[in-house]
Coordinates of C-alpha atoms in Angstrom, one line a residue:
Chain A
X1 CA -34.0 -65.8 -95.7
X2 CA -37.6 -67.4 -95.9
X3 CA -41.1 -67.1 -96.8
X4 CA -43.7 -66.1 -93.9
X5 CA -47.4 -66.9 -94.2
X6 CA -48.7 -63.6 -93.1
X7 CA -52.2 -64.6 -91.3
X8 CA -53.8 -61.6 -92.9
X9 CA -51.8 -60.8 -96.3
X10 CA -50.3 -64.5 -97.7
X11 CA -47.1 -65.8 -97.8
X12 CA -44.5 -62.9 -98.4
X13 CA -40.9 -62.4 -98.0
X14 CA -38.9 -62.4 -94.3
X15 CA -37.6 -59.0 -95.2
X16 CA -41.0 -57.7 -95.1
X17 CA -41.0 -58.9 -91.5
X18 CA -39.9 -57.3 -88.2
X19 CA -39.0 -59.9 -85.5
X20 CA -40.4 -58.9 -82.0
X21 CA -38.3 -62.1 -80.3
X22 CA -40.0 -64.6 -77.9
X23 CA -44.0 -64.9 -77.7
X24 CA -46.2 -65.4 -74.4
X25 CA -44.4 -63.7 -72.3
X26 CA -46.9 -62.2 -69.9
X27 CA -46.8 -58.5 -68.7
X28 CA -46.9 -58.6 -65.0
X29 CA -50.4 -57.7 -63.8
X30 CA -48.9 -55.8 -60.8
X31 CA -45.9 -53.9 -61.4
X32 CA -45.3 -51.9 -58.5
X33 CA -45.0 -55.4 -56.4
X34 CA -42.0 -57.3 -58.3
X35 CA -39.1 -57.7 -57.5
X36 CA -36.0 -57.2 -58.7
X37 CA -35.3 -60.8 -60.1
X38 CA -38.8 -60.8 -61.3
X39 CA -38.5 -57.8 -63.3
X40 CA -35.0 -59.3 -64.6
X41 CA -37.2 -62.3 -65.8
X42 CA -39.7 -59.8 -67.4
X43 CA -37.6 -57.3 -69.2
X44 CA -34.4 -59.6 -69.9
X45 CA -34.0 -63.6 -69.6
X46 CA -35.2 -65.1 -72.3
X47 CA -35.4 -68.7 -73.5
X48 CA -33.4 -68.6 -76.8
X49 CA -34.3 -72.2 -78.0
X50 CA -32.6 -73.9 -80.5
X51 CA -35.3 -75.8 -81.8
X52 CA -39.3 -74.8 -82.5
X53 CA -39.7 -71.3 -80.4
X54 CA -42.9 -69.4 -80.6
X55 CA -42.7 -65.9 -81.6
X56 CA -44.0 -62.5 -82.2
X57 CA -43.7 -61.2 -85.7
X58 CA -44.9 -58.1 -87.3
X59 CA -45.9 -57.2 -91.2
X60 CA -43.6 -53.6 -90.8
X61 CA -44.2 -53.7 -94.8
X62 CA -47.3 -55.0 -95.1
X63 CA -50.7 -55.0 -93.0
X64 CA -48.7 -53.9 -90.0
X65 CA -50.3 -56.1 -87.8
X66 CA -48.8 -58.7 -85.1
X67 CA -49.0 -62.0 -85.7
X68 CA -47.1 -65.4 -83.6
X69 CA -45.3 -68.3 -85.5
X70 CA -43.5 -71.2 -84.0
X71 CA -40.5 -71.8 -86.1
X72 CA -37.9 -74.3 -86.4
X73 CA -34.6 -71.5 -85.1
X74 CA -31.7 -75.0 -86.0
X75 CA -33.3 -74.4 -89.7
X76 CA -35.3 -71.2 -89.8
X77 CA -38.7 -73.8 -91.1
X78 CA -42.0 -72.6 -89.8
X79 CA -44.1 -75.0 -88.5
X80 CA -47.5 -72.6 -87.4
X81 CA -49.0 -69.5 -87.6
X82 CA -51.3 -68.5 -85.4
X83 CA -53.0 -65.1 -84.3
X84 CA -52.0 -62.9 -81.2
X85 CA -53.9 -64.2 -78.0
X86 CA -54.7 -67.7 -79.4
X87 CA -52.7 -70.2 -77.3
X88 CA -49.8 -71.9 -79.2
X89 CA -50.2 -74.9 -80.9
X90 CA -49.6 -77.9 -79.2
X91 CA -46.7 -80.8 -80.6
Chain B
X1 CA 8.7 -79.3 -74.2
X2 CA 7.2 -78.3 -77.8
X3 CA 10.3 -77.4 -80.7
X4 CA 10.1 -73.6 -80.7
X5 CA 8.7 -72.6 -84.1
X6 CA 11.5 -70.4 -85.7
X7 CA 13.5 -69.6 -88.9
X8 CA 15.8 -72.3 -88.3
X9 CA 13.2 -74.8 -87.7
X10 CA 11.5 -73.6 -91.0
X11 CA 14.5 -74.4 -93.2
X12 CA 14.9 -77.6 -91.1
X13 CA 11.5 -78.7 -91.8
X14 CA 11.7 -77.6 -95.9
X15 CA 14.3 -80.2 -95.8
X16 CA 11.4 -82.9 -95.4
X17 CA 8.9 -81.3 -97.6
X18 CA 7.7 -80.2 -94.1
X19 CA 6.1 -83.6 -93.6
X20 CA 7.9 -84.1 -90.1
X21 CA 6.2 -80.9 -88.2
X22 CA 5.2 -82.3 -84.8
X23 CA 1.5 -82.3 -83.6
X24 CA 0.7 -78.9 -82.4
X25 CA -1.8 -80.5 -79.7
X26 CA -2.6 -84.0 -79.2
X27 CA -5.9 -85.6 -79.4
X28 CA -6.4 -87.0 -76.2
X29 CA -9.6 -89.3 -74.9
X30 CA -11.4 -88.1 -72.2
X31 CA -10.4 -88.5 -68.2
X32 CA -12.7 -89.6 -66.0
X33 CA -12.3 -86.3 -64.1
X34 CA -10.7 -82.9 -64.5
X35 CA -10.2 -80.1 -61.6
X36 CA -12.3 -77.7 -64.3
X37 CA -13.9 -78.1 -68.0
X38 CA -14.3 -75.5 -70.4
X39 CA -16.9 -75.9 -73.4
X40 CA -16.0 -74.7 -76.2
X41 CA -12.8 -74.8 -77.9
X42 CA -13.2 -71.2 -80.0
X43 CA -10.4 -68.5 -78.9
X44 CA -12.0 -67.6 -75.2
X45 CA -12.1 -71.1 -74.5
X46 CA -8.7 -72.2 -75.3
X47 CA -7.2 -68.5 -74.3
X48 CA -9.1 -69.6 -70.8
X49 CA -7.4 -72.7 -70.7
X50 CA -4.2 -71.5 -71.6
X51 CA -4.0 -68.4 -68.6
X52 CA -5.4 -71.4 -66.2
X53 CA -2.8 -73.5 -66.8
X54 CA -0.1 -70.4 -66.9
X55 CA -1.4 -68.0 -64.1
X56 CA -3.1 -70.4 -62.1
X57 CA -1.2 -73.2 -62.2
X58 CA -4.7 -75.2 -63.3
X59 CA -3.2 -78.3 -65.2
X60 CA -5.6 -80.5 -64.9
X61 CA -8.1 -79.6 -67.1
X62 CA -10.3 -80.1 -70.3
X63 CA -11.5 -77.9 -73.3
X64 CA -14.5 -79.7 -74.8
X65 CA -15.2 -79.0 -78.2
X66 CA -18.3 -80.5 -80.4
X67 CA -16.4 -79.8 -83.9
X68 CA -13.2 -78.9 -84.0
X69 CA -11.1 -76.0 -82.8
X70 CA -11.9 -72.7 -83.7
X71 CA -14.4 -73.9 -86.1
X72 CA -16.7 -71.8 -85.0
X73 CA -16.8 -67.8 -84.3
X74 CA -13.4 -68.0 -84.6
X75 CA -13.4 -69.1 -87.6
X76 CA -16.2 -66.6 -88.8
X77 CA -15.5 -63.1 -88.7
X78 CA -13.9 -60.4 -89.7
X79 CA -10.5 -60.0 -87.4
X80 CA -11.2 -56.8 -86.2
X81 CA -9.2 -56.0 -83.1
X82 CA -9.9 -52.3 -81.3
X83 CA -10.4 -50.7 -77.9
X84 CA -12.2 -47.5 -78.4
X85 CA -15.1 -48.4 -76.2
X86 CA -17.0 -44.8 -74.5
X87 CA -18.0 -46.5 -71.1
X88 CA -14.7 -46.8 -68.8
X89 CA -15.9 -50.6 -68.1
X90 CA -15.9 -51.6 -71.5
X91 CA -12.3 -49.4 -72.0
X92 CA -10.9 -51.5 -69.1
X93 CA -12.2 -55.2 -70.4
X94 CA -11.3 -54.1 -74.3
X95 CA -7.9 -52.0 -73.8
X96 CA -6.5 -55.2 -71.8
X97 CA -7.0 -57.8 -74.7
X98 CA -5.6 -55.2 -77.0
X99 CA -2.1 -55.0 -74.8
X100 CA -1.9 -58.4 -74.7
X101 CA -2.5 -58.9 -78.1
X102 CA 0.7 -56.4 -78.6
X103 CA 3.1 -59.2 -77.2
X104 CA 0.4 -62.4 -78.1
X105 CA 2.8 -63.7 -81.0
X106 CA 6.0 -63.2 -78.9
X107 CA 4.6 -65.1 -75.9
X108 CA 2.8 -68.4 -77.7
X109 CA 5.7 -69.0 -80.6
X110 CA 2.9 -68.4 -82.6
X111 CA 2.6 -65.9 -84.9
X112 CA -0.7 -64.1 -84.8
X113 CA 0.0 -62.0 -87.6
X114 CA -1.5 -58.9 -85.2
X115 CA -1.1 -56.1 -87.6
X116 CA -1.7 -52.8 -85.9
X117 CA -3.4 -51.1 -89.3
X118 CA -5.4 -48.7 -87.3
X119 CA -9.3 -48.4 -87.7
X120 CA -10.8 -45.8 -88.3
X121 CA -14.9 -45.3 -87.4
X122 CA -17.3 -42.9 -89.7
X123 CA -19.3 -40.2 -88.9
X124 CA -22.3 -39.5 -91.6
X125 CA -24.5 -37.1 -89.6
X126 CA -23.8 -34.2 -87.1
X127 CA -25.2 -36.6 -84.1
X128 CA -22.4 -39.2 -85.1
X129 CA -20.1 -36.2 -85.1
X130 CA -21.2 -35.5 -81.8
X131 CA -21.1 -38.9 -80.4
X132 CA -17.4 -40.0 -81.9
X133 CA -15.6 -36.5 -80.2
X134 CA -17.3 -37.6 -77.0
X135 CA -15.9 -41.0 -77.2
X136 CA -12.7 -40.1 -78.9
X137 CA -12.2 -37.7 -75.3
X138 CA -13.7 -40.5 -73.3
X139 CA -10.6 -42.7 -75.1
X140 CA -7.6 -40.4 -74.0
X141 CA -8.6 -39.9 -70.4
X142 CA -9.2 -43.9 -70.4
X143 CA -5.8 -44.1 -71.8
X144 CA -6.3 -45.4 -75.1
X145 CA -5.2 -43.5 -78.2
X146 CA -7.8 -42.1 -80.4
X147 CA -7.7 -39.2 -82.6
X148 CA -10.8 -37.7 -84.6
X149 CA -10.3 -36.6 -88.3
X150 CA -12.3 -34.6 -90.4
X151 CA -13.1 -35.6 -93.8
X152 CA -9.9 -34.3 -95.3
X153 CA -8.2 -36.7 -92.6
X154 CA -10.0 -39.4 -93.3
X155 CA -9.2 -39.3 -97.1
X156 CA -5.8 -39.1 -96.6
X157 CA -5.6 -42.1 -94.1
X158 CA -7.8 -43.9 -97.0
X159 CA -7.7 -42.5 -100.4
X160 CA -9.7 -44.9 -101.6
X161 CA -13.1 -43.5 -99.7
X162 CA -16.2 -41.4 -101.9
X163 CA -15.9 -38.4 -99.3
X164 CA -17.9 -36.3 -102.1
X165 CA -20.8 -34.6 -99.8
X166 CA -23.5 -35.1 -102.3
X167 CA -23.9 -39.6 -101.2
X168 CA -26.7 -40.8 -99.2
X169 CA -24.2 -40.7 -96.2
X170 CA -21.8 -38.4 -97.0
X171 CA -18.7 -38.7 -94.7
X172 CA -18.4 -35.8 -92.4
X173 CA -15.0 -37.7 -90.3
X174 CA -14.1 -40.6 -88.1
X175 CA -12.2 -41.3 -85.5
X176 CA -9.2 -43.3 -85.5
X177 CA -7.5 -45.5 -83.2
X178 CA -3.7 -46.2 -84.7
X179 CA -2.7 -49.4 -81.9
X180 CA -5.9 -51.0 -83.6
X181 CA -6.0 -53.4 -86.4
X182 CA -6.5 -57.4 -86.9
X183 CA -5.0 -60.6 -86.3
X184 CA -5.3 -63.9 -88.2
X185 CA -8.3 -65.6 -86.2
X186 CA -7.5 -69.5 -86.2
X187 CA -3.8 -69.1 -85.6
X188 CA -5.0 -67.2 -82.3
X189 CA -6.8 -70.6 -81.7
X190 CA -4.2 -72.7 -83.0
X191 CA -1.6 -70.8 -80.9
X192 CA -3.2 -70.5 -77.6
X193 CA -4.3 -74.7 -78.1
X194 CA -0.5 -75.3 -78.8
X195 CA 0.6 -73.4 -75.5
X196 CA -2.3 -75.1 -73.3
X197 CA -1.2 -78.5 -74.7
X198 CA 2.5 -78.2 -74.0
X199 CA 1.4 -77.3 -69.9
X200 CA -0.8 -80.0 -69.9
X201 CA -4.2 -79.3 -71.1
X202 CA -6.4 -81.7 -72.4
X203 CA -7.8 -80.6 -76.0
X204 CA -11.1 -82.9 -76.6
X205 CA -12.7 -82.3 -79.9
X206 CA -15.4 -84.1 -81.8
X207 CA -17.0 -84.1 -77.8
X208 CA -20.5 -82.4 -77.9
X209 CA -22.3 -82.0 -74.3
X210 CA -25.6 -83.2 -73.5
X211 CA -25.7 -82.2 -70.5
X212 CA -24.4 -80.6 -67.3
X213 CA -25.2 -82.9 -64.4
X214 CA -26.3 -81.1 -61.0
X215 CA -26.3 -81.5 -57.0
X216 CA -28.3 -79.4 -55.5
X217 CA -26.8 -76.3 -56.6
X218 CA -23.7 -77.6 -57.0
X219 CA -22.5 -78.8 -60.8
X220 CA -21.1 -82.1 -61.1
X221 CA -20.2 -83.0 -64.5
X222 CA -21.0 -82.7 -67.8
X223 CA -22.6 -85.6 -70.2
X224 CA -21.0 -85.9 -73.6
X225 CA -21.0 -87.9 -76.4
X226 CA -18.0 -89.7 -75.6
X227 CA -19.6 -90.4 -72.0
X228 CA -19.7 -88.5 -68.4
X229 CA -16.8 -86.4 -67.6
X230 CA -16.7 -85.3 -63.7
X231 CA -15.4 -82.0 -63.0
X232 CA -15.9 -79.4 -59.9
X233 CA -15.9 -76.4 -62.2
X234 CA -17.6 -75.8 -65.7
X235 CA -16.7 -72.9 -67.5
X236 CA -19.1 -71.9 -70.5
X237 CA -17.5 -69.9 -73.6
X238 CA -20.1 -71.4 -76.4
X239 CA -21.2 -68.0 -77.8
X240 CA -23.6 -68.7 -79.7
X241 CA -25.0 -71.9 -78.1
X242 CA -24.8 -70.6 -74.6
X243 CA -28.5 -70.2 -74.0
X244 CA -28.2 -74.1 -75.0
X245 CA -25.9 -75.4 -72.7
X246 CA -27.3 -72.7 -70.1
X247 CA -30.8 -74.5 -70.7
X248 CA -29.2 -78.1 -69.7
X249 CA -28.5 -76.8 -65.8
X250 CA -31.8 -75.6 -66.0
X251 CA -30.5 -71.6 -66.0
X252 CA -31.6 -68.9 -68.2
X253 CA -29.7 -66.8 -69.7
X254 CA -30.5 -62.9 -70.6
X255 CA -28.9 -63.8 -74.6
X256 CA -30.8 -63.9 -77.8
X257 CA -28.6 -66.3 -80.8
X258 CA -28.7 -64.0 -84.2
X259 CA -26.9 -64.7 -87.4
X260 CA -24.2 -62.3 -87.8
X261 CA -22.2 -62.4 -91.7
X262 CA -19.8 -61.3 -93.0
X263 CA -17.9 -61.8 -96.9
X264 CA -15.2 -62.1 -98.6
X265 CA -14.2 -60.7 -102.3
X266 CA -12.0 -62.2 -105.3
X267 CA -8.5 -61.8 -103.9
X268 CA -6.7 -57.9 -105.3
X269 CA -3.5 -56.3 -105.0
X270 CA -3.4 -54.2 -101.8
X271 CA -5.8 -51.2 -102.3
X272 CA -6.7 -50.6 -98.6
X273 CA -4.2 -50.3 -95.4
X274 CA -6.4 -49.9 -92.7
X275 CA -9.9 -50.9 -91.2
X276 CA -12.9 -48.7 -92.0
X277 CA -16.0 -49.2 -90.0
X278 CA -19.4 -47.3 -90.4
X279 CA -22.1 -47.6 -87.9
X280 CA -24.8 -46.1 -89.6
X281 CA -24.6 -48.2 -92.7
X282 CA -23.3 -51.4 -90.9
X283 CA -20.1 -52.2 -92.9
X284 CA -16.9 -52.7 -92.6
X285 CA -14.0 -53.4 -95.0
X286 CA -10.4 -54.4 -94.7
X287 CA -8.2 -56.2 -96.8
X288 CA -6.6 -59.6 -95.8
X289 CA -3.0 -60.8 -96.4
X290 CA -4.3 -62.6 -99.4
X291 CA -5.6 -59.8 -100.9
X292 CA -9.5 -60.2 -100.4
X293 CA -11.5 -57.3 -99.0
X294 CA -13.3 -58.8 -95.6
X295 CA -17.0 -57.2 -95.5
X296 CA -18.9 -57.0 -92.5
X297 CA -22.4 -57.0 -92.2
X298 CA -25.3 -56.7 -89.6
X299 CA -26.9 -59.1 -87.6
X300 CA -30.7 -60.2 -88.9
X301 CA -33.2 -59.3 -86.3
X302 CA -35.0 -62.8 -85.4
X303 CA -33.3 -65.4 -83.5
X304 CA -31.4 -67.9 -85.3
X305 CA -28.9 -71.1 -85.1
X306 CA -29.1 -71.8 -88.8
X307 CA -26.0 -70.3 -89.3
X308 CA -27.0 -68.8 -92.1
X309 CA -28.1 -65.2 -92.7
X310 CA -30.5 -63.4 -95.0
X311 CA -29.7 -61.9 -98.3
X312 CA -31.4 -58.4 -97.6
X313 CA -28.6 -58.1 -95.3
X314 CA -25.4 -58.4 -97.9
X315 CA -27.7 -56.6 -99.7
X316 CA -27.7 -53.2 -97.5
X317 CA -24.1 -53.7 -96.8
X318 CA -22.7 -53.7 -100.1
X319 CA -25.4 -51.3 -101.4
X320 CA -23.1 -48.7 -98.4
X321 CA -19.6 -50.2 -99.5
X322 CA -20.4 -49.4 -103.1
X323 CA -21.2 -45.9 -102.3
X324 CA -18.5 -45.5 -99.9
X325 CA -15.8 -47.1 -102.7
X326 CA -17.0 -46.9 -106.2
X327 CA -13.8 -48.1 -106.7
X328 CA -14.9 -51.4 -105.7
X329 CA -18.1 -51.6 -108.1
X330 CA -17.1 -54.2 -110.5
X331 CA -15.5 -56.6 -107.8
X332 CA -16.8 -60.3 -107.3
X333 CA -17.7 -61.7 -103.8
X334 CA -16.1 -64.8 -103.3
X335 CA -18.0 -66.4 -100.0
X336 CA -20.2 -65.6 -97.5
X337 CA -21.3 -66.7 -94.2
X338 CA -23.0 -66.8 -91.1
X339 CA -22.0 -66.9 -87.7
X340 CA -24.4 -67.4 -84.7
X341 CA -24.0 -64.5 -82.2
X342 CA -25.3 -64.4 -78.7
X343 CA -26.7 -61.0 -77.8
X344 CA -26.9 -59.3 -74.2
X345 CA -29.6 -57.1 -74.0
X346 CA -27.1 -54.0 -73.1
X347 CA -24.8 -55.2 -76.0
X348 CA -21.7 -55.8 -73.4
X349 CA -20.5 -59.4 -72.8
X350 CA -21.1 -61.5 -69.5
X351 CA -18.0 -62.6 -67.4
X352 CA -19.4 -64.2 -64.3
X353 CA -20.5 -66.8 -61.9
X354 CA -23.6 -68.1 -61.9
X355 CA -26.3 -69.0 -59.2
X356 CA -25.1 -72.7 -59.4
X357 CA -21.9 -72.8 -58.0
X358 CA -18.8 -74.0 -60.0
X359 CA -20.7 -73.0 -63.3
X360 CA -19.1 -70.2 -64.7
X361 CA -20.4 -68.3 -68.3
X362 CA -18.0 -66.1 -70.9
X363 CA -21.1 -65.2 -73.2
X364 CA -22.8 -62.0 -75.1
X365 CA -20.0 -61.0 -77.1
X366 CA -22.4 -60.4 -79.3
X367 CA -20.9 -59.2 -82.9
X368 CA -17.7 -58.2 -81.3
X369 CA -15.8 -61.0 -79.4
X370 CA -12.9 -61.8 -81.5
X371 CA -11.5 -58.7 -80.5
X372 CA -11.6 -59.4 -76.6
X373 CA -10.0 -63.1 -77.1
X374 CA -6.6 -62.9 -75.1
X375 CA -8.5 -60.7 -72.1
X376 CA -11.5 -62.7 -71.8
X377 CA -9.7 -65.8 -71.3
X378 CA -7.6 -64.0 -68.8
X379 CA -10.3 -62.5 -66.9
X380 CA -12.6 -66.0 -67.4
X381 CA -9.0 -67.7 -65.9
X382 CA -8.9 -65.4 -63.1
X383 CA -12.6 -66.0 -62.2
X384 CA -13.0 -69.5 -62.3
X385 CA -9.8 -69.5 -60.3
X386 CA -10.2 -67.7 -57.5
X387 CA -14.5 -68.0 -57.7
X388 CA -14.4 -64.0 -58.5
X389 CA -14.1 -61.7 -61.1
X390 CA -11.0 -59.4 -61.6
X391 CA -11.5 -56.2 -61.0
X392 CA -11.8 -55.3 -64.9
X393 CA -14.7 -57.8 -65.3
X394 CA -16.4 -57.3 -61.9
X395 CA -19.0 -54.8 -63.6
X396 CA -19.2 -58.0 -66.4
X397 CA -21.5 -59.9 -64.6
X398 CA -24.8 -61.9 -64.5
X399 CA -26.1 -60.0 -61.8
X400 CA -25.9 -56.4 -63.7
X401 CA -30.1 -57.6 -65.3
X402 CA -31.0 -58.1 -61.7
X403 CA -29.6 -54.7 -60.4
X404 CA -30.0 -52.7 -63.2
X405 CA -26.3 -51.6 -63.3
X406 CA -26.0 -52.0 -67.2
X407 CA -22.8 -51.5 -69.4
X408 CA -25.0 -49.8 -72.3
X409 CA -22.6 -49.8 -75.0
X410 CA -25.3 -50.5 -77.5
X411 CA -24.6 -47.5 -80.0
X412 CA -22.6 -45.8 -77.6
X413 CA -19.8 -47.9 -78.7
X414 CA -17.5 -47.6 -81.8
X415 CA -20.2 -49.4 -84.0
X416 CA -23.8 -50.6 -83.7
X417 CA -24.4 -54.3 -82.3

């Protein structure tokens, strides 16, 4: 449990959150040409970092709108919020 | 050669206060190199040590550990052993730990305490009706017993359940698999490190990897903490952290880490026999040998190695248990606690080689891996022995994201990941 800085509302409660996992992953701008492995690297491998990962979260209870954070996963801390399409902040 | 445990060594030993009991493993210091090293010393990777060492005549190796044994998983959830899987993959992989858990205690001198209580999974809607005949028919032609109750059943298997049809979810019948049940969690760790010890096995704890050293797509070693250990063949059973130690060959890993909890109540006289799981309220309550209740809950939604889960979570979960058991309204929970669970995107385990050869992974259990213990570390055995899967892990593998040939148990099983 922790406290998210929701760019548009203010800091509320995680359990007004909905997680959408790992940010910047790109949707492929052709489809019809990947391959197999690529679309394995699309749809499924993901980088589960221990340590600061950016991600995609959404105010389900809230604004509703999408938002990206870069958060701490060893001790659930946040260290950024930033909105969807800005680049993530550099450390 | 270990002293058997027995009757008569117990009255033996209560003549010394039980002060002489030999070590049940030793605490060795790292080789320089091992034939194969398995990371993580949980119940898969001591189980996979042990069959190595038994089946495949593997002496020569290493379980590295970064705490201590079965301090992690292991020694975090809720005990619950069962087979009723729907897809005949998952039947295979799940039905083979449970027959070796039937004989477990017998063959490690180590009592398991596997007590075949039977669980029984709710239905609270017509779909979940639906979906639990299907799997309870999917069960008997798989071989594995499995009845469905209606609600009078279930309330006379468990008195102790609201089955008034007035509740929020109002219980319309389960299914209920008998051979099902649960077995103390760090004596299967316990046991399986004492039998991998006695043929040889070298149990390292306190020995955290830094990293797994590569040659071209060959694997060499790993780095630790207590210095480079060389070994042909790495075998990965670090649930949770697997993405981690995945990330140090450079591979990635289809797994997302979530905190999974689960509590424990003021210790009661017995009140409830069996295991009652309900998927669409995520919880599940049994009663341990002590007397507490053992609650399950979910897993939170956002990726996490904090080991520690949110509140909103308990929350929901005892907010079903209540309604499910007034009964146990005034009760006091004694402990929580979260475990880090590594999560396949179709919900069903990986059992495989990898692209680097040597490198092996026993990952995605997700919220259910305890269960699996004695048959994954047979199958994981069996793979890193030969360099391929069994036949009852062959559909287990890496490959399955790249081909599409998923195990979807994700709601199709007995209860929701």
């Amino acid at each position: 449990m922790f406290l998210i800085n929701c760019p548009f509302c203010g800091e509320r409660e995680q359990s007004e959150f909905k997680a959408g996992g790992e940010a910047h992953i790109e949707r492929p701008k052709q489809p019809t040409e990947l391959s197999d492995d690529e679309w394995a690297e699309f749809l499924f491998m993901r980088k589960n970092i221990k340590g600061v990962q950016f991600e995609r979260w959404n105010h389900a209870h809230g604004c509703r709108k999408w938002f990206n954070i870069a958060r701490d996963t060893s001790n659930d801390q946040i260290k950024a919020v930033y909105k969807m399409g800005e680049k993530p902040p550099v450390k | 050669m270990k002293n058997k445990y027995s009757i008569f060594s117990l009255i033996k030993n209560a003549f010394s206060y039980h002060e002489n009991w030999e070590k049940a493993w030793k605490d060795p210091e790292p080789k320089k190199e091992y034939e194969a090293i398995i990371v993580g010393g949980g119940g898969h990777g001591l189980a996979t040590a042990y069959y190595l060492a038994k089946k495949h005549n593997m002496k020569n190796i290493a379980v590295v550990e970064k705490g201590w044994i079965g301090g992690g998983n292991t020694g975090r959830n809720t005990t619950i052993i069962r087979s009723n899987y729907l897809w005949d993959a998952s039947a295979g992989l799940y039905d083979h730990a449970l027959k070796i858990w039937e004989g477990l205690s017998q063959e490690l001198n180590y009592n398991v305490m596997f007590s075949q209580r039977g669980v029984i999974n709710l239905a609270h809607n017509l779909q979940d009706v639906r979906d639990l005949k299907r799997r309870t028919h999917a069960n008997r032609l798989n071989g594995i017993d499995a009845v469905y109750l209606n609600t009078e059943g279930v309330k006379k298997f468990c008195p102790i359940i609201n089955t008034s049809q007035d509740i929020r979810y109002p219980v319309l019948g389960g299914t209920l698999q008998r051979r099902a049940g649960t077995a103390r969690h760090d004596a299967v760790a316990w046991g399986y490190a004492r039998g991998a010890d006695e043929m040889g096995v070298d149990i390292i704890q306190n020995c955290e990897v830094k990293g797994i050293k590569r040659n071209g797509d060959k694997v060499e070693g790993i780095e630790t903490n207590k210095g480079f250990i060389k070994a042909k063949k790495i075998a990965v059973a670090a649930a949770g952290h697997s993405s981690v130690i995945a990330n140090m060959a450079g591979l990635k890993l289809p797994l997302e880490s979530k905190p999974l909890q689960a509590l424990v109540s003021e210790p009661v006289k017995p009140i409830i026999d069996t295991v009652v799981m309900s998927n669409a309220v995520h919880a599940y309550v049994s009663q341990s040998d002590k007397g507490e209740l053992v609650i399950g809950a979910g897993t939170d939604d956002y990726i996490s190695y904090s080991q520690k889960g949110s509140h909103d979570i308990v929350e929901g979960t005892l907010n079903a248990i209540l309604e499910l058991y007034p009964i146990f309204s005034r009760m006091r929970m004694l402990r929580q606690w979260g475990g880090i669970v590594d999560i396949c995107p179709d919900a069903s385990p990986i059992i495989s080689k990898t692209s680097i050869k040597g490198l092996y992974f026993n990952c995605g259990w997700g919220t259910g891996g305890f269960k699996a213990t004695p048959g994954s570390g047979d199958l994981f055995a069996h793979t890193i022995a030969n360099d391929e899967p069994h036949k009852l892990n062959a559909a287990f593998n890496l490959n399955r994201f790249v081909s599409g040939d998923l195990v979807d148990e994700h709601g199709a099983a007995a209860v929701a990941h």
